[in-house]
C-alpha cells in the first residue's frame, strides 16, 4: 500500500510543480507584453502630438502670411503668386510629400 502511494504522490507533485512554473512564466510574459504595449502607445501619442503641433503652426503661419498680404496691399493682392511660390518652397523642405503618397 505504501509503495502505491509513493508511486502516485511523486508524479502528482512533479505535475503541480510544473503547472506552478508554467503559470509564473506565462504571467511574466503577459506583463512584459503589456508594458511594451503601453510604451508603444505613449510613443505613438507623442509622435502624433508633434505632427499636430507642426500642422497647427503651419496653419498659423499661412494665416499670418495671407493676413499680411491683404493688409499690405489694401485689399488688392498684387504679389500673391510670388508669396505663394515662396510658401510652397518653405513648406516642408525635409518632407517633400508629408502624406506618405508617392507620385511617380
mmCIF file of C-alpha atoms in Angstrom:
data_model
loop_
_atom_site.group_PDB
_atom_site.id
_atom_site.type_symbol
_atom_site.label_atom_id
_atom_site.label_comp_id
_atom_site.label_asym_id
_atom_site.label_seq_id
_atom_site.Cartn_x
_atom_site.Cartn_y
_atom_site.Cartn_z
ATOM 1 C CA UNK A 1 0.000 0.000 0.000
ATOM 2 C CA UNK A 2 2.829 2.416 0.835
ATOM 3 C CA UNK A 3 4.589 1.795 -2.483
ATOM 4 C CA UNK A 4 1.396 2.597 -4.355
ATOM 5 C CA UNK A 5 1.078 5.967 -2.570
ATOM 6 C CA UNK A 6 4.721 6.825 -3.298
ATOM 7 C CA UNK A 7 4.252 5.957 -6.978
ATOM 8 C CA UNK A 8 1.245 8.281 -7.190
ATOM 9 C CA UNK A 9 2.441 11.157 -4.987
ATOM 10 C CA UNK A 10 5.742 11.831 -6.812
ATOM 11 C CA UNK A 11 4.201 12.280 -10.304
ATOM 12 C CA UNK A 12 1.418 14.447 -8.834
ATOM 13 C CA UNK A 13 3.955 16.681 -7.071
ATOM 14 C CA UNK A 14 6.060 16.986 -10.237
ATOM 15 C CA UNK A 15 2.919 17.831 -12.227
ATOM 16 C CA UNK A 16 1.826 20.513 -9.731
ATOM 17 C CA UNK A 17 5.323 21.993 -9.621
ATOM 18 C CA UNK A 18 5.391 22.121 -13.427
ATOM 19 C CA UNK A 19 1.992 23.859 -13.505
ATOM 20 C CA UNK A 20 3.226 26.459 -10.998
ATOM 21 C CA UNK A 21 6.384 27.146 -13.014
ATOM 22 C CA UNK A 22 4.415 27.379 -16.258
ATOM 23 C CA UNK A 23 1.958 29.797 -14.637
ATOM 24 C CA UNK A 24 4.828 32.013 -13.497
ATOM 25 C CA UNK A 25 6.354 32.057 -16.969
ATOM 26 C CA UNK A 26 3.018 32.917 -18.621
ATOM 27 C CA UNK A 27 2.393 35.716 -16.095
ATOM 28 C CA UNK A 28 5.868 37.168 -16.707
ATOM 29 C CA UNK A 29 5.443 37.133 -20.480
ATOM 30 C CA UNK A 30 1.980 38.701 -20.257
ATOM 31 C CA UNK A 31 3.126 41.543 -18.003
ATOM 32 C CA UNK A 32 6.122 42.180 -20.268
ATOM 33 C CA UNK A 33 3.877 42.417 -23.331
ATOM 34 C CA UNK A 34 1.502 44.788 -21.552
ATOM 35 C CA UNK A 35 4.396 47.030 -20.570
ATOM 36 C CA UNK A 36 5.691 47.046 -24.159
ATOM 37 C CA UNK A 37 2.205 47.897 -25.463
ATOM 38 C CA UNK A 38 1.959 50.851 -23.071
ATOM 39 C CA UNK A 39 5.370 52.156 -24.116
ATOM 40 C CA UNK A 40 4.435 51.838 -27.798
ATOM 41 C CA UNK A 41 1.127 53.655 -27.205
ATOM 42 C CA UNK A 42 2.901 56.515 -25.420
ATOM 43 C CA UNK A 43 5.452 56.869 -28.228
ATOM 44 C CA UNK A 44 2.700 56.883 -30.856
ATOM 45 C CA UNK A 45 0.796 59.545 -28.909
ATOM 46 C CA UNK A 46 3.901 61.724 -28.623
ATOM 47 C CA UNK A 47 4.646 61.406 -32.348
ATOM 48 C CA UNK A 48 1.047 62.268 -33.249
ATOM 49 C CA UNK A 49 1.074 65.266 -30.910
ATOM 50 C CA UNK A 50 4.263 66.504 -32.574
ATOM 51 C CA UNK A 51 2.680 66.224 -36.017
ATOM 52 C CA UNK A 52 -0.432 68.038 -34.804
ATOM 53 C CA UNK A 53 1.680 70.859 -33.367
ATOM 54 C CA UNK A 54 3.566 71.168 -36.655
ATOM 55 C CA UNK A 55 0.307 71.293 -38.623
ATOM 56 C CA UNK A 56 -1.149 73.935 -36.294
ATOM 57 C CA UNK A 57 1.981 76.055 -36.547
ATOM 58 C CA UNK A 58 1.946 75.770 -40.330
ATOM 59 C CA UNK A 59 -1.702 76.816 -40.415
ATOM 60 C CA UNK A 60 -0.978 79.816 -38.211
ATOM 61 C CA UNK A 61 1.986 80.773 -40.401
ATOM 62 C CA UNK A 62 -0.119 80.590 -43.551
ATOM 63 C CA UNK A 63 -2.897 82.616 -41.936
ATOM 64 C CA UNK A 64 -0.457 85.292 -40.767
ATOM 65 C CA UNK A 65 1.161 85.465 -44.208
ATOM 66 C CA UNK A 66 -2.150 85.828 -46.004
ATOM 67 C CA UNK A 67 -3.219 88.472 -43.490
ATOM 68 C CA UNK A 68 -0.047 90.442 -44.209
ATOM 69 C CA UNK A 69 -0.680 90.203 -47.962
ATOM 70 C CA UNK A 70 -4.180 91.597 -47.583
ATOM 71 C CA UNK A 71 -3.141 94.331 -45.172
ATOM 72 C CA UNK A 72 -0.125 95.460 -47.187
ATOM 73 C CA UNK A 73 -1.984 95.599 -50.483
ATOM 74 C CA UNK A 74 -5.058 97.369 -49.114
ATOM 75 C CA UNK A 75 -7.369 94.691 -50.414
ATOM 76 C CA UNK A 76 -5.593 94.113 -53.708
ATOM 77 C CA UNK A 77 -3.402 91.068 -53.948
ATOM 78 C CA UNK A 78 -0.560 92.140 -56.236
ATOM 79 C CA UNK A 79 2.188 89.720 -55.232
ATOM 80 C CA UNK A 80 0.089 86.673 -54.424
ATOM 81 C CA UNK A 81 1.891 84.341 -56.827
ATOM 82 C CA UNK A 82 5.340 85.331 -55.564
ATOM 83 C CA UNK A 83 4.312 84.794 -51.939
ATOM 84 C CA UNK A 84 2.540 81.525 -52.758
ATOM 85 C CA UNK A 85 5.642 80.208 -54.530
ATOM 86 C CA UNK A 86 7.826 81.137 -51.558
ATOM 87 C CA UNK A 87 5.381 79.495 -49.143
ATOM 88 C CA UNK A 88 5.348 76.362 -51.265
ATOM 89 C CA UNK A 89 9.142 76.077 -51.176
ATOM 90 C CA UNK A 90 9.282 76.869 -47.421
ATOM 91 C CA UNK A 91 6.507 74.441 -46.524
ATOM 92 C CA UNK A 92 8.445 71.244 -45.761
ATOM 93 C CA UNK A 93 11.818 71.028 -47.456
ATOM 94 C CA UNK A 94 12.825 67.919 -45.478
ATOM 95 C CA UNK A 95 9.491 66.198 -46.199
ATOM 96 C CA UNK A 96 8.536 66.833 -49.824
ATOM 97 C CA UNK A 97 5.391 64.734 -49.526
ATOM 98 C CA UNK A 98 4.057 64.649 -45.962
ATOM 99 C CA UNK A 99 1.047 62.498 -46.764
ATOM 100 C CA UNK A 100 3.139 59.415 -47.456
ATOM 101 C CA UNK A 101 1.841 59.102 -51.014
ATOM 102 C CA UNK A 102 4.379 58.972 -53.765
ATOM 103 C CA UNK A 103 3.541 60.204 -57.239
ATOM 104 C CA UNK A 104 5.771 58.554 -59.804
#
